[in-house]
Structure formats: structure tokens, C-alpha cells
């Protein structure tokens, strides 16, 4: 990692800095989320060819071993699960979606959080706890990533979602105070990827972080314009 990055983290973390560095030597954790749109957790565990360990805070999330390679299994292509970092499962899991909500995943590709929200909406509706399933809008500004998003939405069996490929500014001009819930996973400097991909650390720069901060501000201000009164 670059010295200016390490210096910045040392200043930020202070006494936790050495623990932060040590974390890069720890074994990486891998996670998958069972897609309850297509199969129950109980039924999947009966047929799972992998050695799985429950993720404590995600009801349908499990750790798997790297050597299992679930991305190459037919169950993956059938949409029975989504491979997702355990930490990345948390935002959609705690988003308090309610009966009939119109939900907007604003920076949605490749679709992990969108498909997780859709599964929750479907579960609540089919269980009879909700009268209306609600609507999910998933946006991605980059066309190639929007295509990947669409493919994952289809693979996972989501039927109450619409994929858009538009800028936050144009969306906010047309959807003022429209969405009950908005999830923003904005573009970032990628520091959380350093252990997963060392090459990301090599291209880090303070200038990139500042540019990401500017983009994040623009996105969140657009999101605020689209949030319905009383929304989140």
C-alpha cells in the first residue's frame, strides 16, 4: 500500500492502526446468500454440495470455503444463491421496507442488494403479512454494468423490479418525492477491496478519494429530492 495512504490511516485509526494492518494477514471470509425467491433455506441446505456456516446476522446468509467455488456450480446459474461479501448483505437486510413500498436502489449493479430486497418483499407478500408486494426500481449509470444488473435480476427470479440506466440528476428531475425507501451504495475509493485485490491498493490516490467524495455528495443530494415525505 502507498505510504500516503498508510500515513492517513495511521492518523485516523491511532491506537487501532496496528490491528488494521494485522487484519490483512487474516484469512478472507467468503459468503453466499440463499435466494428465497426460488428455494427455502431449509430445502437448499438439504441439497447443498458445500460446507456452509451460518452468518450470525443474516438469516439466509452463509460462509463458504474458497475451494468450493460455488460460482461454477449449476445451482449458481439456476439462481439458487447469490455470492456476496458478508458485510455487503447488511444494508439491504436492515432497510425497513414496509407493505407496498416503492423502493429505489440507486447504484444497484451488480444487483446483490436489489435481489436481497426483492426476496424480502416477496417473502412478506406471499406470507400474507403484506397486502401489496411493492415495486423495486434498480438504477445503474454505466450501460455495461446495467446489463449485468439486468441479468442478475432475471437469474434470481425477481418479478417486481424495473432496471433503469440513467444519471441521478435526470432521475431526480422526474421522480420528485416519489420513493418510500432509497438505498445508496455510492461509488467509493475502493479501500475495502485492498485485501481482496492488492492491485486496487496500487492505484489508490487521494485525488481519487476526493473525486469519489464529490460524486457521493451529488448522488445523495439527488436522492434527497426523490425521497417521499416520511421516507428513509
PDB file of C-alpha atoms in Angstrom:
ATOM      1  CA  UNK A   1       0.000   0.000   0.000  1.00  0.00           C
ATOM      2  CA  UNK A   2       1.123   3.552  -0.703  1.00  0.00           C
ATOM      3  CA  UNK A   3       2.869   5.457   2.078  1.00  0.00           C
ATOM      4  CA  UNK A   4       0.498   8.447   1.918  1.00  0.00           C
ATOM      5  CA  UNK A   5      -2.457   6.097   2.384  1.00  0.00           C
ATOM      6  CA  UNK A   6      -0.804   4.352   5.339  1.00  0.00           C
ATOM      7  CA  UNK A   7       0.053   7.708   6.911  1.00  0.00           C
ATOM      8  CA  UNK A   8      -3.577   8.832   6.560  1.00  0.00           C
ATOM      9  CA  UNK A   9      -4.864   5.612   8.159  1.00  0.00           C
ATOM     10  CA  UNK A  10      -2.375   5.870  10.994  1.00  0.00           C
ATOM     11  CA  UNK A  11      -3.633   9.364  11.764  1.00  0.00           C
ATOM     12  CA  UNK A  12      -7.267   8.253  11.517  1.00  0.00           C
ATOM     13  CA  UNK A  13      -7.094   4.974  13.457  1.00  0.00           C
ATOM     14  CA  UNK A  14      -4.436   5.904  16.036  1.00  0.00           C
ATOM     15  CA  UNK A  15      -4.148   3.003  18.546  1.00  0.00           C
ATOM     16  CA  UNK A  16      -6.152   0.693  16.232  1.00  0.00           C
ATOM     17  CA  UNK A  17      -3.716   1.158  13.348  1.00  0.00           C
ATOM     18  CA  UNK A  18      -1.577  -1.926  14.058  1.00  0.00           C
ATOM     19  CA  UNK A  19      -4.705  -4.101  14.355  1.00  0.00           C
ATOM     20  CA  UNK A  20      -5.833  -2.739  10.993  1.00  0.00           C
ATOM     21  CA  UNK A  21      -2.561  -3.759   9.356  1.00  0.00           C
ATOM     22  CA  UNK A  22      -2.701  -7.181  11.012  1.00  0.00           C
ATOM     23  CA  UNK A  23      -6.185  -7.766   9.565  1.00  0.00           C
ATOM     24  CA  UNK A  24      -4.682  -8.024   6.076  1.00  0.00           C
ATOM     25  CA  UNK A  25      -2.909 -11.217   7.143  1.00  0.00           C
ATOM     26  CA  UNK A  26      -6.101 -12.897   8.353  1.00  0.00           C
ATOM     27  CA  UNK A  27      -7.992 -15.425   6.284  1.00  0.00           C
ATOM     28  CA  UNK A  28     -10.551 -13.863   3.963  1.00  0.00           C
ATOM     29  CA  UNK A  29     -14.211 -14.751   4.517  1.00  0.00           C
ATOM     30  CA  UNK A  30     -16.465 -15.749   1.603  1.00  0.00           C
ATOM     31  CA  UNK A  31     -20.254 -15.545   1.656  1.00  0.00           C
ATOM     32  CA  UNK A  32     -23.327 -16.586  -0.269  1.00  0.00           C
ATOM     33  CA  UNK A  33     -26.964 -15.667   0.271  1.00  0.00           C
ATOM     34  CA  UNK A  34     -29.614 -18.286  -0.430  1.00  0.00           C
ATOM     35  CA  UNK A  35     -32.217 -16.898  -2.836  1.00  0.00           C
ATOM     36  CA  UNK A  36     -35.540 -17.431  -1.083  1.00  0.00           C
ATOM     37  CA  UNK A  37     -37.353 -16.321  -4.235  1.00  0.00           C
ATOM     38  CA  UNK A  38     -36.548 -19.768  -5.621  1.00  0.00           C
ATOM     39  CA  UNK A  39     -35.844 -22.060  -2.672  1.00  0.00           C
ATOM     40  CA  UNK A  40     -36.183 -22.036   1.104  1.00  0.00           C
ATOM     41  CA  UNK A  41     -33.102 -22.070   3.309  1.00  0.00           C
ATOM     42  CA  UNK A  42     -34.121 -25.466   4.685  1.00  0.00           C
ATOM     43  CA  UNK A  43     -34.554 -27.026   1.244  1.00  0.00           C
ATOM     44  CA  UNK A  44     -31.277 -25.620  -0.061  1.00  0.00           C
ATOM     45  CA  UNK A  45     -29.317 -26.958   2.893  1.00  0.00           C
ATOM     46  CA  UNK A  46     -30.656 -30.434   2.080  1.00  0.00           C
ATOM     47  CA  UNK A  47     -29.155 -30.346  -1.414  1.00  0.00           C
ATOM     48  CA  UNK A  48     -26.136 -28.088  -0.850  1.00  0.00           C
ATOM     49  CA  UNK A  49     -22.843 -29.620  -2.028  1.00  0.00           C
ATOM     50  CA  UNK A  50     -20.884 -27.054   0.006  1.00  0.00           C
ATOM     51  CA  UNK A  51     -19.752 -26.934   3.623  1.00  0.00           C
ATOM     52  CA  UNK A  52     -21.664 -23.902   4.885  1.00  0.00           C
ATOM     53  CA  UNK A  53     -21.549 -21.990   8.155  1.00  0.00           C
ATOM     54  CA  UNK A  54     -24.332 -19.518   9.103  1.00  0.00           C
ATOM     55  CA  UNK A  55     -23.584 -15.800   9.066  1.00  0.00           C
ATOM     56  CA  UNK A  56     -24.955 -14.777  12.507  1.00  0.00           C
ATOM     57  CA  UNK A  57     -26.706 -11.568  11.416  1.00  0.00           C
ATOM     58  CA  UNK A  58     -28.133 -12.737   8.064  1.00  0.00           C
ATOM     59  CA  UNK A  59     -30.910 -15.342   8.250  1.00  0.00           C
ATOM     60  CA  UNK A  60     -30.228 -16.744   4.769  1.00  0.00           C
ATOM     61  CA  UNK A  61     -26.510 -15.914   4.596  1.00  0.00           C
ATOM     62  CA  UNK A  62     -23.695 -18.452   4.903  1.00  0.00           C
ATOM     63  CA  UNK A  63     -19.908 -18.568   4.842  1.00  0.00           C
ATOM     64  CA  UNK A  64     -18.347 -20.991   2.364  1.00  0.00           C
ATOM     65  CA  UNK A  65     -14.823 -22.261   1.734  1.00  0.00           C
ATOM     66  CA  UNK A  66     -12.882 -20.802  -1.180  1.00  0.00           C
ATOM     67  CA  UNK A  67     -12.103 -24.235  -2.606  1.00  0.00           C
ATOM     68  CA  UNK A  68     -15.827 -24.985  -3.035  1.00  0.00           C
ATOM     69  CA  UNK A  69     -16.031 -22.492  -5.960  1.00  0.00           C
ATOM     70  CA  UNK A  70     -19.844 -22.055  -5.883  1.00  0.00           C
ATOM     71  CA  UNK A  71     -19.718 -19.620  -8.840  1.00  0.00           C
ATOM     72  CA  UNK A  72     -19.009 -22.605 -11.105  1.00  0.00           C
ATOM     73  CA  UNK A  73     -21.866 -24.779  -9.841  1.00  0.00           C
ATOM     74  CA  UNK A  74     -25.144 -25.233 -11.807  1.00  0.00           C
ATOM     75  CA  UNK A  75     -27.080 -24.068  -8.720  1.00  0.00           C
ATOM     76  CA  UNK A  76     -25.440 -20.648  -9.163  1.00  0.00           C
ATOM     77  CA  UNK A  77     -26.627 -20.336 -12.759  1.00  0.00           C
ATOM     78  CA  UNK A  78     -30.086 -21.502 -11.675  1.00  0.00           C
ATOM     79  CA  UNK A  79     -30.234 -18.548  -9.279  1.00  0.00           C
ATOM     80  CA  UNK A  80     -30.474 -20.563  -6.067  1.00  0.00           C
ATOM     81  CA  UNK A  81     -27.967 -18.278  -4.359  1.00  0.00           C
ATOM     82  CA  UNK A  82     -26.048 -15.037  -4.802  1.00  0.00           C
ATOM     83  CA  UNK A  83     -22.346 -14.794  -3.980  1.00  0.00           C
ATOM     84  CA  UNK A  84     -21.905 -11.733  -1.806  1.00  0.00           C
ATOM     85  CA  UNK A  85     -19.497 -10.390   0.806  1.00  0.00           C
ATOM     86  CA  UNK A  86     -20.996 -10.959   4.300  1.00  0.00           C
ATOM     87  CA  UNK A  87     -20.696  -7.250   5.145  1.00  0.00           C
ATOM     88  CA  UNK A  88     -22.435  -6.300   1.876  1.00  0.00           C
ATOM     89  CA  UNK A  89     -25.526  -8.277   2.903  1.00  0.00           C
ATOM     90  CA  UNK A  90     -26.141  -5.968   5.860  1.00  0.00           C
ATOM     91  CA  UNK A  91     -27.592  -2.726   4.342  1.00  0.00           C
ATOM     92  CA  UNK A  92     -30.464  -4.388   2.471  1.00  0.00           C
ATOM     93  CA  UNK A  93     -31.081  -6.654   5.451  1.00  0.00           C
ATOM     94  CA  UNK A  94     -31.722  -3.744   7.814  1.00  0.00           C
ATOM     95  CA  UNK A  95     -33.535  -1.428   5.374  1.00  0.00           C
ATOM     96  CA  UNK A  96     -37.041  -1.192   6.911  1.00  0.00           C
ATOM     97  CA  UNK A  97     -39.151  -1.909   3.838  1.00  0.00           C
ATOM     98  CA  UNK A  98     -42.906  -1.859   4.525  1.00  0.00           C
ATOM     99  CA  UNK A  99     -46.140  -3.008   2.891  1.00  0.00           C
ATOM    100  CA  UNK A 100     -46.442  -1.694  -0.674  1.00  0.00           C
ATOM    101  CA  UNK A 101     -43.317   0.484  -0.590  1.00  0.00           C
ATOM    102  CA  UNK A 102     -41.726   1.801  -3.757  1.00  0.00           C
ATOM    103  CA  UNK A 103     -38.021   1.119  -3.190  1.00  0.00           C
ATOM    104  CA  UNK A 104     -35.117   2.624  -5.134  1.00  0.00           C
ATOM    105  CA  UNK A 105     -31.663   1.020  -5.246  1.00  0.00           C
ATOM    106  CA  UNK A 106     -29.823   3.979  -6.692  1.00  0.00           C
ATOM    107  CA  UNK A 107     -26.386   2.480  -7.511  1.00  0.00           C
ATOM    108  CA  UNK A 108     -27.563  -1.077  -7.951  1.00  0.00           C
ATOM    109  CA  UNK A 109     -25.080  -3.049 -10.092  1.00  0.00           C
ATOM    110  CA  UNK A 110     -24.262  -5.862  -9.968  1.00  0.00           C
ATOM    111  CA  UNK A 111     -27.517  -6.490  -8.076  1.00  0.00           C
ATOM    112  CA  UNK A 112     -26.696  -8.061  -4.729  1.00  0.00           C
ATOM    113  CA  UNK A 113     -28.649  -5.588  -2.629  1.00  0.00           C
ATOM    114  CA  UNK A 114     -31.501  -5.314  -5.163  1.00  0.00           C
ATOM    115  CA  UNK A 115     -32.105  -9.060  -5.280  1.00  0.00           C
ATOM    116  CA  UNK A 116     -31.894  -9.225  -1.490  1.00  0.00           C
ATOM    117  CA  UNK A 117     -34.544  -6.510  -1.106  1.00  0.00           C
ATOM    118  CA  UNK A 118     -36.746  -8.199  -3.723  1.00  0.00           C
ATOM    119  CA  UNK A 119     -36.598 -11.512  -1.848  1.00  0.00           C
ATOM    120  CA  UNK A 120     -37.692  -9.804   1.375  1.00  0.00           C
ATOM    121  CA  UNK A 121     -40.576  -8.041  -0.378  1.00  0.00           C
ATOM    122  CA  UNK A 122     -41.725 -11.309  -1.950  1.00  0.00           C
ATOM    123  CA  UNK A 123     -41.467 -13.206   1.329  1.00  0.00           C
ATOM    124  CA  UNK A 124     -43.556 -10.671   3.236  1.00  0.00           C
ATOM    125  CA  UNK A 125     -46.194 -10.572   0.476  1.00  0.00           C
ATOM    126  CA  UNK A 126     -46.557 -14.322  -0.058  1.00  0.00           C
ATOM    127  CA  UNK A 127     -46.671 -14.954   3.699  1.00  0.00           C
ATOM    128  CA  UNK A 128     -49.748 -12.743   3.933  1.00  0.00           C
ATOM    129  CA  UNK A 129     -48.069 -10.149   6.163  1.00  0.00           C
ATOM    130  CA  UNK A 130     -48.357  -7.560   3.375  1.00  0.00           C
ATOM    131  CA  UNK A 131     -51.350  -6.719   1.179  1.00  0.00           C
ATOM    132  CA  UNK A 132     -49.141  -5.360  -1.634  1.00  0.00           C
ATOM    133  CA  UNK A 133     -45.719  -6.592  -2.718  1.00  0.00           C
ATOM    134  CA  UNK A 134     -44.460  -3.161  -3.692  1.00  0.00           C
ATOM    135  CA  UNK A 135     -42.178  -2.048  -6.518  1.00  0.00           C
ATOM    136  CA  UNK A 136     -38.387  -2.069  -6.779  1.00  0.00           C
ATOM    137  CA  UNK A 137     -36.506   0.293  -9.105  1.00  0.00           C
ATOM    138  CA  UNK A 138     -32.821  -0.525  -9.704  1.00  0.00           C
ATOM    139  CA  UNK A 139     -30.582   2.056 -11.381  1.00  0.00           C
ATOM    140  CA  UNK A 140     -27.062   1.833 -12.766  1.00  0.00           C
ATOM    141  CA  UNK A 141     -25.448   4.734 -14.598  1.00  0.00           C
ATOM    142  CA  UNK A 142     -22.971   2.653 -16.636  1.00  0.00           C
ATOM    143  CA  UNK A 143     -24.591   0.721 -19.540  1.00  0.00           C
ATOM    144  CA  UNK A 144     -22.354  -2.361 -19.305  1.00  0.00           C
ATOM    145  CA  UNK A 145     -22.960  -2.695 -15.565  1.00  0.00           C
ATOM    146  CA  UNK A 146     -26.690  -2.073 -16.079  1.00  0.00           C
ATOM    147  CA  UNK A 147     -26.704  -5.095 -18.391  1.00  0.00           C
ATOM    148  CA  UNK A 148     -25.067  -7.244 -15.695  1.00  0.00           C
ATOM    149  CA  UNK A 149     -27.624  -5.932 -13.203  1.00  0.00           C
ATOM    150  CA  UNK A 150     -30.481  -6.907 -15.512  1.00  0.00           C
ATOM    151  CA  UNK A 151     -29.020 -10.388 -15.987  1.00  0.00           C
ATOM    152  CA  UNK A 152     -28.782 -10.945 -12.226  1.00  0.00           C
ATOM    153  CA  UNK A 153     -32.312  -9.633 -11.640  1.00  0.00           C
ATOM    154  CA  UNK A 154     -33.543 -12.165 -14.201  1.00  0.00           C
ATOM    155  CA  UNK A 155     -31.360 -15.028 -12.960  1.00  0.00           C
ATOM    156  CA  UNK A 156     -32.605 -14.601  -9.408  1.00  0.00           C
ATOM    157  CA  UNK A 157     -36.255 -14.642 -10.476  1.00  0.00           C
ATOM    158  CA  UNK A 158     -37.230 -11.107  -9.430  1.00  0.00           C
ATOM    159  CA  UNK A 159     -40.625 -10.166 -10.890  1.00  0.00           C
ATOM    160  CA  UNK A 160     -41.439  -6.796  -9.268  1.00  0.00           C
ATOM    161  CA  UNK A 161     -38.385  -4.817 -10.414  1.00  0.00           C
ATOM    162  CA  UNK A 162     -37.566  -2.295 -13.129  1.00  0.00           C
ATOM    163  CA  UNK A 163     -33.959  -1.640 -14.189  1.00  0.00           C
ATOM    164  CA  UNK A 164     -33.017   1.888 -15.289  1.00  0.00           C
ATOM    165  CA  UNK A 165     -29.803   3.258 -16.806  1.00  0.00           C
ATOM    166  CA  UNK A 166     -29.809   6.967 -16.029  1.00  0.00           C
ATOM    167  CA  UNK A 167     -27.982   9.756 -14.192  1.00  0.00           C
ATOM    168  CA  UNK A 168     -29.062  10.679 -10.636  1.00  0.00           C
ATOM    169  CA  UNK A 169     -29.719  14.248 -11.750  1.00  0.00           C
ATOM    170  CA  UNK A 170     -32.150  13.269 -14.524  1.00  0.00           C
ATOM    171  CA  UNK A 171     -33.913  10.770 -12.276  1.00  0.00           C
ATOM    172  CA  UNK A 172     -34.372  13.389  -9.557  1.00  0.00           C
ATOM    173  CA  UNK A 173     -35.919  15.770 -12.098  1.00  0.00           C
ATOM    174  CA  UNK A 174     -38.614  13.203 -12.905  1.00  0.00           C
ATOM    175  CA  UNK A 175     -39.216  11.415  -9.591  1.00  0.00           C
ATOM    176  CA  UNK A 176     -39.564  14.189  -7.022  1.00  0.00           C
ATOM    177  CA  UNK A 177     -40.614  12.854  -3.589  1.00  0.00           C
ATOM    178  CA  UNK A 178     -41.528   9.514  -5.161  1.00  0.00           C
ATOM    179  CA  UNK A 179     -39.692   6.698  -3.345  1.00  0.00           C
ATOM    180  CA  UNK A 180     -40.530   5.395   0.120  1.00  0.00           C
ATOM    181  CA  UNK A 181     -37.093   3.838   0.612  1.00  0.00           C
ATOM    182  CA  UNK A 182     -33.817   4.680  -1.129  1.00  0.00           C
ATOM    183  CA  UNK A 183     -30.626   2.644  -0.789  1.00  0.00           C
ATOM    184  CA  UNK A 184     -27.416   4.385  -1.911  1.00  0.00           C
ATOM    185  CA  UNK A 185     -24.252   2.318  -2.278  1.00  0.00           C
ATOM    186  CA  UNK A 186     -22.303   5.140  -3.883  1.00  0.00           C
ATOM    187  CA  UNK A 187     -19.037   4.830  -5.858  1.00  0.00           C
ATOM    188  CA  UNK A 188     -16.092   4.822  -3.459  1.00  0.00           C
ATOM    189  CA  UNK A 189     -12.306   4.826  -3.412  1.00  0.00           C
ATOM    190  CA  UNK A 190     -12.241   1.048  -3.001  1.00  0.00           C
ATOM    191  CA  UNK A 191     -10.166   0.805   0.164  1.00  0.00           C
ATOM    192  CA  UNK A 192     -12.326  -2.072   1.374  1.00  0.00           C
ATOM    193  CA  UNK A 193     -11.068  -4.071  -1.619  1.00  0.00           C
ATOM    194  CA  UNK A 194      -7.363  -3.873  -0.719  1.00  0.00           C
ATOM    195  CA  UNK A 195      -7.161  -7.328   0.870  1.00  0.00           C
ATOM    196  CA  UNK A 196      -9.319  -8.912  -1.831  1.00  0.00           C
ATOM    197  CA  UNK A 197      -7.417  -7.332  -4.721  1.00  0.00           C
ATOM    198  CA  UNK A 198      -3.925  -5.902  -3.993  1.00  0.00           C
ATOM    199  CA  UNK A 199      -3.889  -4.192  -7.407  1.00  0.00           C
ATOM    200  CA  UNK A 200      -6.590  -1.815  -6.154  1.00  0.00           C
ATOM    201  CA  UNK A 201      -4.184  -0.585  -3.486  1.00  0.00           C
ATOM    202  CA  UNK A 202      -1.558   0.211  -6.111  1.00  0.00           C
ATOM    203  CA  UNK A 203      -3.792   2.696  -7.942  1.00  0.00           C
ATOM    204  CA  UNK A 204      -5.187   4.418  -4.835  1.00  0.00           C
ATOM    205  CA  UNK A 205      -4.774   8.171  -4.700  1.00  0.00           C
ATOM    206  CA  UNK A 206      -6.014  10.967  -2.512  1.00  0.00           C
ATOM    207  CA  UNK A 207      -7.274  12.705  -5.646  1.00  0.00           C
ATOM    208  CA  UNK A 208      -9.485   9.714  -6.459  1.00  0.00           C
ATOM    209  CA  UNK A 209     -10.889   9.754  -2.922  1.00  0.00           C
ATOM    210  CA  UNK A 210     -11.752  13.433  -3.233  1.00  0.00           C
ATOM    211  CA  UNK A 211     -13.400  12.838  -6.616  1.00  0.00           C
ATOM    212  CA  UNK A 212     -15.458   9.985  -5.135  1.00  0.00           C
ATOM    213  CA  UNK A 213     -16.491  12.283  -2.286  1.00  0.00           C
ATOM    214  CA  UNK A 214     -17.761  14.847  -4.820  1.00  0.00           C
ATOM    215  CA  UNK A 215     -19.708  12.163  -6.707  1.00  0.00           C
ATOM    216  CA  UNK A 216     -21.183  10.845  -3.454  1.00  0.00           C
ATOM    217  CA  UNK A 217     -22.399  14.311  -2.499  1.00  0.00           C
ATOM    218  CA  UNK A 218     -24.097  14.792  -5.866  1.00  0.00           C
ATOM    219  CA  UNK A 219     -25.785  11.404  -5.587  1.00  0.00           C
ATOM    220  CA  UNK A 220     -27.061  11.879  -2.034  1.00  0.00           C
ATOM    221  CA  UNK A 221     -28.466  15.324  -2.856  1.00  0.00           C
ATOM    222  CA  UNK A 222     -30.313  13.834  -5.845  1.00  0.00           C
ATOM    223  CA  UNK A 223     -31.582  11.013  -3.628  1.00  0.00           C
ATOM    224  CA  UNK A 224     -32.937  13.519  -1.094  1.00  0.00           C
ATOM    225  CA  UNK A 225     -35.063  15.142  -3.811  1.00  0.00           C
ATOM    226  CA  UNK A 226     -36.607  11.766  -4.700  1.00  0.00           C
ATOM    227  CA  UNK A 227     -37.475  10.694  -1.157  1.00  0.00           C
ATOM    228  CA  UNK A 228     -41.177  10.758  -0.314  1.00  0.00           C
ATOM    229  CA  UNK A 229     -42.238  12.586   2.859  1.00  0.00           C
ATOM    230  CA  UNK A 230     -41.660  10.285   5.813  1.00  0.00           C
ATOM    231  CA  UNK A 231     -39.393   8.027   3.778  1.00  0.00           C
ATOM    232  CA  UNK A 232     -35.897   6.803   4.535  1.00  0.00           C
TER     233      UNK A 232
END
